Amino acid sequence: MVFFIAAVFLSWKKVNKLPFKTEFNLSQKISMVIYGLLILVFGYYNVSTFSGFSTNMKAVQLDFPLHDGVYYVGQGGSHVQINYHHAHESQAYAVDIVKLNALGSRATGIYPNELDKYEIFGDELTSPCTGEVVQAENDLADLVPPNADPKNVAGNSVVISCEGVEVLLAHMQEGSVRVQSGDRVEVGEPIGLVGNSGNTSEPHLHIHAEKDGKGVPIEFDGRFLVRNSIVW
């Protein structure tokens, strides 16, 4: 950006020294104003996303709950432009995670109907912290994309009370949840498999932490994950 600004400035100086200046008609001037406004609007839109790559709030430290492959963050961060969950108070710092294959794709094919073509489907989930299971759902069907279940948003899921917050892992595979309410779990303990239940567009892991109904930031092994983050 520094070199670009310098190049524009030097080029302008050279043009400005020429013995003539370009005259613009009314139509061209109007177009220039429109382009200028578009640059300001979209420039602000993009620059404002930078605030979403960090947070001033203290984050809860968790272990990453997936361990077999390369994982990609589709939604994450502290700004709605890189994390649509941020618009919802309880999910403000939620993270949506998919898995990538050797070609860097999350699935075999373009938005396939077969669940097993999604790399993350069936991956084992482990507890991201040590605590008590306060809620568990295990009997909801896995849906064929793009079908979703908005009445059961989290789908098959586990909520663990730990680190002073409640951590939700959502969209798990039907019949795979290994824990139930009241169980004590240790960090790294298997709790189920990634599925495609609930209000979801495709197999992925949704995870967030909340306290008193408000979302709190989470870090995995000290990393605040945002859209396009890679974990392996």
Coordinates of N, CA and C in Angstrom, one line a residue:
M1 N 0.8 -1.2 0.0 CA 0.0 0.0 0.0 C 0.9 1.3 0.0
V2 N 2.0 1.3 0.8 CA 2.9 2.4 0.8 C 3.5 2.7 -0.6
F3 N 3.9 1.6 -1.2 CA 4.5 1.8 -2.6 C 3.4 2.3 -3.6
F4 N 2.2 1.8 -3.4 CA 1.1 2.2 -4.3 C 0.8 3.7 -4.2
I5 N 0.7 4.1 -3.0 CA 0.5 5.6 -2.7 C 1.6 6.4 -3.3
A6 N 2.9 5.9 -3.1 CA 4.0 6.7 -3.6 C 4.0 6.7 -5.1
A7 N 3.6 5.6 -5.8 CA 3.5 5.6 -7.2 C 2.5 6.5 -7.7
V8 N 1.3 6.6 -7.1 CA 0.2 7.5 -7.5 C 0.7 8.9 -7.4
F9 N 1.3 9.2 -6.3 CA 1.8 10.6 -6.0 C 2.8 11.1 -7.1
L10 N 3.8 10.2 -7.3 CA 4.8 10.5 -8.3 C 4.2 10.7 -9.7
S11 N 3.3 9.8 -10.0 CA 2.6 9.8 -11.4 C 1.8 11.1 -11.5
W12 N 1.1 11.5 -10.4 CA 0.3 12.7 -10.5 C 1.2 13.9 -10.7
K13 N 2.4 13.9 -10.0 CA 3.3 15.1 -10.2 C 3.8 15.2 -11.6
K14 N 4.1 14.1 -12.2 CA 4.5 14.1 -13.6 C 3.4 14.6 -14.5
V15 N 2.2 14.1 -14.3 CA 1.1 14.6 -15.2 C 0.8 16.1 -14.9
N16 N 0.9 16.5 -13.7 CA 0.6 17.9 -13.3 C 1.6 18.8 -13.9
K17 N 2.8 18.4 -14.3 CA 3.8 19.2 -14.9 C 3.7 19.4 -16.4
L18 N 2.8 18.6 -17.0 CA 2.7 18.7 -18.4 C 2.1 20.0 -18.8
P19 N 2.3 20.5 -20.0 CA 1.9 21.8 -20.4 C 0.4 21.8 -20.7
F20 N -0.3 20.7 -20.5 CA -1.8 20.7 -20.7 C -2.5 19.9 -19.7
K21 N -3.7 20.2 -19.4 CA -4.5 19.4 -18.5 C -5.7 18.9 -19.2
T22 N -6.2 17.7 -18.8 CA -7.3 17.1 -19.4 C -8.6 17.8 -19.0
E23 N -9.4 18.2 -19.9 CA -10.7 18.8 -19.6 C -11.8 17.7 -19.7
F24 N -12.7 17.7 -18.6 CA -13.7 16.7 -18.6 C -15.1 17.3 -18.8
N25 N -15.9 16.6 -19.6 CA -17.3 17.2 -19.7 C -18.1 16.8 -18.5
L26 N -19.4 17.2 -18.5 CA -20.3 17.0 -17.4 C -20.5 15.6 -17.1
S27 N -20.7 14.8 -18.1 CA -20.9 13.4 -17.9 C -19.7 12.7 -17.3
Q28 N -18.5 13.0 -17.7 CA -17.3 12.5 -17.2 C -17.1 12.9 -15.7
K29 N -17.5 14.1 -15.4 CA -17.4 14.6 -14.0 C -18.3 13.8 -13.1
I30 N -19.6 13.6 -13.6 CA -20.6 12.9 -12.8 C -20.1 11.4 -12.6
S31 N -19.5 10.8 -13.6 CA -19.0 9.5 -13.5 C -17.8 9.4 -12.4
M32 N -17.0 10.4 -12.5 CA -15.9 10.5 -11.5 C -16.4 10.6 -10.1
V33 N -17.4 11.4 -9.9 CA -18.0 11.5 -8.5 C -18.6 10.2 -8.1
I34 N -19.3 9.5 -9.0 CA -19.9 8.2 -8.6 C -18.8 7.2 -8.3
Y35 N -17.8 7.2 -9.1 CA -16.7 6.2 -8.8 C -16.0 6.6 -7.5
G36 N -15.9 7.9 -7.2 CA -15.3 8.3 -5.9 C -16.1 7.8 -4.8
L37 N -17.4 8.0 -4.9 CA -18.3 7.5 -3.8 C -18.2 6.0 -3.6
L38 N -18.2 5.3 -4.7 CA -18.1 3.8 -4.7 C -16.8 3.4 -4.0
I39 N -15.7 4.1 -4.3 CA -14.4 3.8 -3.7 C -14.5 4.0 -2.2
L40 N -15.1 5.1 -1.7 CA -15.3 5.4 -0.3 C -16.1 4.3 0.4
V41 N -17.3 4.0 -0.2 CA -18.2 3.0 0.4 C -17.5 1.7 0.5
F42 N -17.0 1.1 -0.6 CA -16.4 -0.2 -0.5 C -15.0 -0.2 0.2
G43 N -14.4 0.9 0.2 CA -13.1 1.1 0.9 C -13.4 1.0 2.4
Y44 N -14.4 1.7 2.9 CA -14.8 1.6 4.3 C -15.3 0.2 4.6
Y45 N -16.1 -0.4 3.7 CA -16.6 -1.8 4.0 C -15.4 -2.7 4.2
N46 N -14.4 -2.7 3.4 CA -13.2 -3.6 3.5 C -12.3 -3.2 4.7
V47 N -12.1 -2.0 4.9 CA -11.2 -1.5 6.0 C -11.8 -1.9 7.4
S48 N -13.2 -1.7 7.5 CA -13.8 -2.0 8.7 C -13.7 -3.4 9.2
T49 N -13.5 -4.4 8.2 CA -13.4 -5.8 8.6 C -12.1 -6.0 9.4
F50 N -11.1 -5.1 9.3 CA -9.9 -5.4 10.0 C -10.1 -5.5 11.5
S51 N -11.1 -4.8 12.0 CA -11.4 -4.8 13.5 C -11.9 -6.2 13.9
G52 N -12.3 -7.0 12.9 CA -12.8 -8.3 13.3 C -11.8 -9.4 13.5
F53 N -10.5 -9.0 13.2 CA -9.4 -10.0 13.3 C -8.8 -10.1 14.7
S54 N -9.4 -9.3 15.7 CA -8.9 -9.4 17.1 C -10.0 -8.9 18.0
T55 N -9.8 -9.0 19.3 CA -10.8 -8.5 20.2 C -10.1 -8.0 21.5
N56 N -10.7 -7.0 22.1 CA -10.1 -6.5 23.3 C -10.6 -7.2 24.6
M57 N -11.6 -8.1 24.4 CA -12.2 -8.9 25.5 C -11.3 -10.1 25.8
K58 N -11.2 -10.5 27.0 CA -10.4 -11.6 27.4 C -11.1 -12.9 26.8
A59 N -10.3 -13.7 26.2 CA -10.8 -14.9 25.6 C -10.7 -16.2 26.5
V60 N -11.7 -17.1 26.3 CA -11.6 -18.4 27.0 C -10.7 -19.3 26.2
Q61 N -9.8 -19.9 26.9 CA -8.8 -20.8 26.3 C -9.4 -22.2 26.1
L62 N -9.4 -22.7 24.9 CA -10.0 -24.1 24.6 C -9.0 -24.9 23.8
D63 N -9.1 -26.2 23.9 CA -8.3 -27.1 23.0 C -9.1 -27.2 21.7
F64 N -8.4 -27.3 20.6 CA -9.1 -27.5 19.3 C -9.8 -28.9 19.3
P65 N -11.0 -29.1 19.0 CA -11.7 -30.3 19.2 C -11.6 -31.3 18.0
L66 N -10.9 -31.0 17.0 CA -10.7 -31.8 15.8 C -9.2 -32.1 15.7
H67 N -8.9 -33.3 15.2 CA -7.4 -33.7 15.3 C -6.9 -34.5 14.1
D68 N -7.7 -34.6 13.1 CA -7.3 -35.5 12.0 C -7.4 -34.9 10.6
G69 N -6.5 -33.9 10.3 CA -6.5 -33.3 9.0 C -6.3 -31.8 9.0
V70 N -6.7 -31.2 8.0 CA -6.5 -29.7 7.8 C -7.9 -29.1 7.9
Y71 N -8.1 -28.1 8.7 CA -9.4 -27.6 9.0 C -9.4 -26.1 8.6
Y72 N -10.5 -25.6 8.1 CA -10.7 -24.3 7.5 C -11.8 -23.6 8.2
V73 N -11.6 -22.3 8.6 CA -12.7 -21.5 9.3 C -13.5 -20.8 8.3
G74 N -14.7 -21.1 8.1 CA -15.6 -20.4 7.2 C -16.3 -19.2 7.8
Q75 N -16.6 -19.2 9.1 CA -17.1 -18.0 9.8 C -16.4 -17.9 11.1
G76 N -15.9 -16.7 11.4 CA -15.1 -16.5 12.6 C -14.6 -15.1 12.7
G77 N -14.5 -14.6 13.9 CA -14.0 -13.2 14.0 C -15.0 -12.4 14.8
S78 N -14.6 -11.1 15.0 CA -15.4 -10.2 15.9 C -16.1 -9.1 15.1
H79 N -16.4 -9.4 13.8 CA -17.1 -8.4 13.0 C -18.1 -9.1 12.1
V80 N -19.3 -8.6 11.9 CA -20.3 -9.3 11.2 C -19.9 -9.5 9.7
Q81 N -19.0 -8.7 9.2 CA -18.6 -8.9 7.8 C -17.7 -10.1 7.5
I82 N -17.1 -10.7 8.6 CA -16.4 -11.9 8.4 C -16.9 -13.0 9.3
N83 N -18.0 -12.7 10.0 CA -18.6 -13.7 10.9 C -20.1 -13.3 11.1
Y84 N -21.0 -13.9 10.3 CA -22.4 -13.5 10.4 C -23.0 -13.8 11.8
H85 N -22.3 -14.7 12.5 CA -22.8 -15.0 13.9 C -22.7 -13.8 14.8
H86 N -21.8 -12.9 14.5 CA -21.5 -11.8 15.4 C -22.8 -10.9 15.5
A87 N -23.7 -11.0 14.6 CA -24.9 -10.2 14.7 C -25.9 -10.8 15.8
H88 N -25.6 -12.0 16.3 CA -26.4 -12.6 17.4 C -25.7 -12.6 18.7
E89 N -26.2 -12.0 19.7 CA -25.5 -11.7 21.0 C -24.9 -13.0 21.6
S90 N -25.6 -14.1 21.6 CA -25.1 -15.3 22.3 C -24.1 -16.0 21.4
Q91 N -24.0 -15.7 20.1 CA -23.1 -16.4 19.2 C -22.0 -15.5 18.7
A92 N -21.8 -14.3 19.4 CA -21.0 -13.3 18.8 C -19.6 -13.7 18.3
Y93 N -19.0 -14.7 19.0 CA -17.7 -15.1 18.6 C -17.7 -16.6 18.2
A94 N -18.8 -17.0 17.7 CA -18.9 -18.4 17.2 C -17.9 -18.7 16.0
V95 N -17.5 -19.9 15.8 CA -16.6 -20.3 14.8 C -17.3 -21.5 14.0
D96 N -17.3 -21.4 12.7 CA -17.8 -22.5 11.9 C -16.6 -23.1 11.2
I97 N -16.5 -24.5 11.3 CA -15.2 -25.1 10.8 C -15.6 -26.3 9.8
V98 N -14.9 -26.3 8.7 CA -15.0 -27.4 7.8 C -13.6 -28.0 7.6
K99 N -13.5 -29.2 6.9 CA -12.2 -29.9 6.7 C -11.9 -29.8 5.2
L100 N -10.6 -29.7 4.9 CA -10.1 -29.6 3.5 C -9.4 -30.9 3.1
N101 N -9.7 -31.3 1.9 CA -9.0 -32.5 1.3 C -7.6 -32.1 0.7
A102 N -7.0 -33.0 0.1 CA -5.6 -32.8 -0.4 C -5.6 -31.7 -1.5
L103 N -6.8 -31.5 -2.2 CA -6.9 -30.5 -3.2 C -7.4 -29.1 -2.6
G104 N -7.5 -29.0 -1.3 CA -8.0 -27.8 -0.7 C -9.4 -27.5 -0.8
S105 N -10.2 -28.6 -1.1 CA -11.7 -28.5 -1.2 C -12.3 -29.1 0.0
R106 N -13.5 -28.6 0.4 CA -14.2 -29.1 1.6 C -15.0 -30.3 1.3
A107 N -15.2 -30.6 0.0 CA -16.0 -31.7 -0.4 C -15.6 -32.2 -1.8
T108 N -16.0 -33.5 -2.1 CA -15.8 -34.0 -3.4 C -17.0 -33.6 -4.3
G109 N -16.8 -32.8 -5.3 CA -17.9 -32.3 -6.1 C -18.3 -30.9 -5.6
I110 N -19.3 -30.3 -6.3 CA -19.8 -29.0 -6.0 C -21.1 -29.1 -5.2
Y111 N -21.0 -28.9 -4.0 CA -22.2 -28.9 -3.1 C -23.0 -30.3 -3.3
P112 N -22.3 -31.4 -3.0 CA -23.0 -32.7 -3.2 C -24.1 -33.0 -2.3
N113 N -25.0 -33.9 -2.6 CA -26.0 -34.3 -1.7 C -25.6 -35.4 -0.8
E114 N -24.6 -36.2 -1.1 CA -24.1 -37.3 -0.3 C -23.3 -36.7 0.9
L115 N -23.7 -37.0 2.1 CA -23.0 -36.5 3.3 C -21.6 -37.0 3.4
D116 N -21.3 -38.2 3.0 CA -20.0 -38.7 3.1 C -19.0 -38.2 2.1
K117 N -19.4 -37.3 1.2 CA -18.5 -36.6 0.3 C -17.9 -35.3 0.9
Y118 N -18.5 -35.0 2.1 CA -17.9 -33.8 2.8 C -16.8 -34.3 3.7
E119 N -15.6 -33.7 3.6 CA -14.5 -34.2 4.3 C -14.7 -34.3 5.8
I120 N -15.4 -33.4 6.4 CA -15.5 -33.3 7.9 C -16.6 -34.3 8.4
F121 N -17.5 -34.7 7.6 CA -18.6 -35.6 8.1 C -18.0 -36.9 8.7
G122 N -18.4 -37.1 9.9 CA -17.9 -38.3 10.6 C -16.6 -38.2 11.4
D123 N -16.0 -37.0 11.3 CA -14.8 -36.8 12.1 C -15.1 -36.8 13.6
E124 N -14.2 -37.3 14.4 CA -14.4 -37.4 15.8 C -14.2 -36.0 16.5
L125 N -15.1 -35.7 17.4 CA -15.0 -34.5 18.2 C -14.5 -34.9 19.6
T126 N -13.6 -34.1 20.2 CA -13.2 -34.3 21.6 C -13.6 -33.0 22.4
S127 N -13.7 -33.2 23.7 CA -14.1 -32.1 24.5 C -13.0 -31.0 24.5
P128 N -13.3 -29.7 24.3 CA -12.3 -28.7 24.2 C -11.9 -28.2 25.6
C129 N -12.5 -28.7 26.6 CA -12.2 -28.3 28.0 C -12.6 -29.4 29.0
T130 N -12.2 -29.2 30.2 CA -12.7 -30.1 31.3 C -13.9 -29.4 32.0
G131 N -14.9 -30.2 32.2 CA -16.1 -29.6 32.8 C -17.3 -30.6 32.9
E132 N -18.5 -30.0 33.1 CA -19.7 -30.9 33.2 C -20.6 -30.6 32.0
V133 N -21.1 -31.7 31.5 CA -22.1 -31.6 30.4 C -23.4 -31.2 31.0
V134 N -24.0 -30.1 30.5 CA -25.2 -29.6 31.0 C -26.4 -29.8 30.1
Q135 N -26.0 -30.2 28.8 CA -27.1 -30.4 27.8 C -26.5 -31.3 26.7
A136 N -27.3 -32.3 26.3 CA -26.9 -33.1 25.2 C -28.1 -33.6 24.4
E137 N -28.0 -33.5 23.1 CA -29.0 -34.0 22.1 C -28.4 -34.9 21.2
N138 N -29.1 -36.1 20.9 CA -28.5 -37.1 20.2 C -29.4 -37.8 19.1
D139 N -30.7 -37.4 19.0 CA -31.6 -38.1 18.2 C -32.2 -37.4 17.0
L140 N -31.6 -36.3 16.6 CA -32.1 -35.6 15.4 C -31.4 -36.1 14.2
A141 N -32.2 -36.2 13.1 CA -31.7 -36.7 11.8 C -30.6 -35.8 11.2
D142 N -29.6 -36.5 10.5 CA -28.7 -35.7 9.6 C -29.4 -35.4 8.3
L143 N -29.3 -34.2 7.9 CA -30.1 -33.7 6.7 C -29.2 -33.7 5.5
V144 N -29.9 -33.9 4.3 CA -29.2 -33.8 3.1 C -29.2 -32.3 2.6
P145 N -28.0 -31.8 2.3 CA -27.9 -30.4 1.9 C -28.7 -30.2 0.6
P146 N -29.4 -29.0 0.5 CA -29.3 -27.9 1.4 C -30.4 -27.8 2.4
N147 N -31.1 -29.0 2.7 CA -32.1 -29.0 3.7 C -31.6 -28.6 5.1
A148 N -32.4 -27.9 5.9 CA -32.0 -27.5 7.2 C -33.2 -27.6 8.2
D149 N -32.9 -27.5 9.5 CA -34.0 -27.7 10.5 C -33.9 -26.5 11.4
P150 N -34.6 -25.4 11.0 CA -34.6 -24.1 11.8 C -35.3 -24.3 13.2
K151 N -36.1 -25.3 13.4 CA -36.7 -25.5 14.7 C -35.8 -26.0 15.7
N152 N -34.8 -26.7 15.3 CA -33.8 -27.3 16.2 C -32.4 -26.8 15.7
V153 N -32.1 -25.5 16.1 CA -31.0 -24.8 15.5 C -29.7 -25.5 15.7
A154 N -29.4 -26.0 16.9 CA -28.1 -26.6 17.2 C -28.0 -28.0 16.7
G155 N -29.2 -28.7 16.4 CA -29.2 -30.1 16.0 C -28.7 -30.9 17.2
N156 N -28.1 -32.1 16.9 CA -27.5 -32.9 17.9 C -26.3 -32.1 18.4
S157 N -26.2 -32.0 19.7 CA -25.2 -31.0 20.2 C -24.8 -31.4 21.7
V158 N -23.8 -30.8 22.1 CA -23.3 -30.9 23.5 C -23.0 -29.6 24.1
V159 N -23.4 -29.3 25.3 CA -23.1 -28.0 26.0 C -22.3 -28.4 27.2
I160 N -21.1 -27.9 27.3 CA -20.2 -28.2 28.5 C -20.0 -26.9 29.3
S161 N -20.2 -27.0 30.6 CA -19.9 -25.9 31.5 C -18.4 -26.0 31.9
C162 N -17.6 -25.0 31.5 CA -16.2 -25.1 31.8 C -15.6 -23.7 31.7
E163 N -14.6 -23.4 32.4 CA -13.9 -22.1 32.3 C -14.8 -21.0 32.7
G164 N -15.9 -21.2 33.4 CA -16.8 -20.2 33.8 C -17.8 -19.8 32.7
V165 N -17.8 -20.6 31.6 CA -18.7 -20.3 30.5 C -19.4 -21.6 30.1
E166 N -20.4 -21.6 29.2 CA -20.9 -22.7 28.6 C -20.5 -22.8 27.1
V167 N -19.9 -23.9 26.8 CA -19.4 -24.1 25.4 C -20.3 -25.1 24.6
L168 N -20.8 -24.6 23.5 CA -21.7 -25.4 22.6 C -20.9 -25.9 21.4
L169 N -21.1 -27.3 21.2 CA -20.6 -27.9 20.0 C -21.9 -28.4 19.3
A170 N -22.1 -27.9 18.0 CA -23.4 -28.2 17.4 C -23.3 -28.9 16.1
H171 N -24.4 -29.4 15.6 CA -24.6 -30.1 14.3 C -23.9 -31.4 14.2
M172 N -24.0 -32.2 15.3 CA -23.3 -33.5 15.4 C -24.1 -34.6 14.8
Q173 N -23.5 -35.7 14.5 CA -24.1 -36.8 13.8 C -25.1 -37.5 14.7
E174 N -26.2 -37.9 14.1 CA -27.3 -38.6 14.8 C -26.7 -39.9 15.4
G175 N -27.0 -40.1 16.7 CA -26.6 -41.3 17.4 C -25.2 -41.4 17.8
S176 N -24.4 -40.3 17.5 CA -23.0 -40.4 17.8 C -22.6 -39.8 19.2
V177 N -23.5 -39.0 19.8 CA -23.1 -38.3 21.0 C -22.9 -39.3 22.1
R178 N -21.7 -39.3 22.8 CA -21.3 -40.3 23.7 C -21.5 -39.8 25.2
V179 N -22.0 -38.6 25.4 CA -22.1 -38.1 26.7 C -23.6 -37.7 27.0
Q180 N -23.9 -37.5 28.2 CA -25.3 -37.0 28.5 C -25.2 -36.0 29.7
S181 N -26.3 -35.3 29.9 CA -26.3 -34.3 30.9 C -25.9 -34.8 32.3
G182 N -25.0 -34.1 32.9 CA -24.6 -34.5 34.2 C -23.2 -35.2 34.2
D183 N -22.8 -35.7 33.0 CA -21.5 -36.3 32.9 C -20.3 -35.3 33.1
R184 N -19.2 -35.8 33.7 CA -18.0 -35.1 33.8 C -17.1 -35.5 32.6
V185 N -16.6 -34.5 31.9 CA -15.7 -34.8 30.8 C -14.4 -34.1 31.0
E186 N -13.3 -34.8 30.5 CA -12.0 -34.2 30.5 C -11.6 -33.7 29.2
V187 N -10.7 -32.7 29.1 CA -10.3 -32.2 27.9 C -9.7 -33.3 27.0
G188 N -10.0 -33.3 25.8 CA -9.5 -34.3 24.9 C -10.3 -35.6 24.8
E189 N -11.4 -35.7 25.7 CA -12.2 -36.9 25.7 C -13.2 -36.9 24.6
P190 N -13.3 -38.1 23.8 CA -14.2 -38.1 22.7 C -15.7 -37.9 23.2
I191 N -16.4 -37.1 22.4 CA -17.8 -36.8 22.8 C -18.8 -37.1 21.7
G192 N -18.3 -37.3 20.5 CA -19.2 -37.6 19.3 C -18.5 -37.4 18.0
L193 N -19.4 -37.3 17.0 CA -18.9 -37.1 15.6 C -19.5 -35.9 14.9
V194 N -18.8 -35.3 14.0 CA -19.4 -34.2 13.2 C -20.5 -34.7 12.3
G195 N -21.6 -34.0 12.2 CA -22.7 -34.5 11.4 C -23.3 -33.3 10.6
N196 N -24.6 -33.4 10.3 CA -25.3 -32.3 9.6 C -26.7 -32.2 10.1
S197 N -26.9 -32.1 11.4 CA -28.2 -31.9 12.0 C -28.4 -30.5 12.4
G198 N -29.7 -30.1 12.5 CA -30.0 -28.8 12.9 C -30.1 -27.8 11.7
N199 N -29.9 -26.5 12.1 CA -30.1 -25.4 11.1 C -28.7 -25.2 10.4
T200 N -28.4 -26.1 9.5 CA -27.0 -26.1 8.9 C -27.2 -26.3 7.4
S201 N -26.3 -25.7 6.6 CA -26.3 -25.8 5.2 C -25.5 -27.0 4.6
E202 N -24.5 -27.4 5.4 CA -23.7 -28.5 5.0 C -22.9 -29.0 6.3
P203 N -22.3 -30.2 6.3 CA -21.6 -30.7 7.4 C -20.5 -29.8 7.9
H204 N -20.5 -29.4 9.1 CA -19.5 -28.6 9.7 C -19.6 -28.6 11.2
L205 N -18.6 -28.1 11.9 CA -18.7 -27.9 13.3 C -18.9 -26.4 13.6
H206 N -20.0 -26.2 14.4 CA -20.2 -24.9 15.0 C -19.9 -24.9 16.5
I207 N -19.0 -24.0 16.9 CA -18.7 -24.0 18.3 C -18.7 -22.5 18.8
H208 N -19.3 -22.3 20.0 CA -19.2 -21.0 20.6 C -19.3 -21.1 22.1
A209 N -18.9 -20.0 22.8 CA -19.0 -20.0 24.2 C -19.8 -18.8 24.6
E210 N -20.6 -19.0 25.7 CA -21.4 -17.8 26.2 C -21.5 -17.8 27.7
K211 N -21.7 -16.6 28.2 CA -21.9 -16.5 29.6 C -23.1 -15.5 29.9
D212 N -24.0 -16.0 30.7 CA -25.3 -15.2 30.9 C -25.9 -14.8 29.6
G213 N -25.9 -15.7 28.6 CA -26.6 -15.4 27.4 C -25.8 -14.5 26.4
K214 N -24.6 -14.1 26.7 CA -23.8 -13.3 25.9 C -22.6 -14.1 25.4
G215 N -22.3 -14.0 24.1 CA -21.1 -14.6 23.6 C -19.8 -14.1 24.1
V216 N -18.8 -14.9 24.3 CA -17.5 -14.5 24.8 C -16.5 -15.0 23.8
P217 N -15.4 -14.3 23.6 CA -14.3 -14.8 22.7 C -13.7 -16.1 23.1
I218 N -13.3 -16.9 22.1 CA -12.6 -18.2 22.4 C -11.3 -18.2 21.6
E219 N -10.3 -18.8 22.2 CA -9.1 -19.0 21.5 C -8.7 -20.5 21.6
F220 N -8.2 -21.1 20.6 CA -7.7 -22.4 20.5 C -6.2 -22.5 20.5
D221 N -5.6 -23.0 21.6 CA -4.2 -23.1 21.7 C -3.6 -21.7 21.5
G222 N -4.3 -20.6 22.0 CA -3.8 -19.3 22.0 C -4.1 -18.5 20.7
R223 N -4.8 -19.2 19.8 CA -5.2 -18.5 18.5 C -6.6 -18.1 18.5
F224 N -6.9 -16.8 18.1 CA -8.2 -16.3 17.9 C -8.5 -16.5 16.4
L225 N -9.3 -17.5 16.1 CA -9.6 -17.9 14.7 C -10.6 -17.0 14.1
V226 N -10.3 -16.6 12.8 CA -11.2 -15.8 12.0 C -11.4 -16.5 10.7
R227 N -12.3 -15.9 9.9 CA -12.6 -16.4 8.5 C -11.2 -16.6 7.8
N228 N -11.1 -17.7 7.1 CA -9.9 -18.1 6.4 C -8.8 -18.7 7.2
S229 N -8.9 -18.7 8.5 CA -7.9 -19.4 9.3 C -7.8 -20.8 9.0
I230 N -6.5 -21.4 9.1 CA -6.3 -22.8 8.8 C -5.7 -23.4 10.1
V231 N -6.2 -24.6 10.4 CA -5.7 -25.4 11.6 C -5.4 -26.8 11.1
W232 N -4.2 -27.3 11.4 CA -3.8 -28.6 11.1 C -3.0 -29.3 12.2

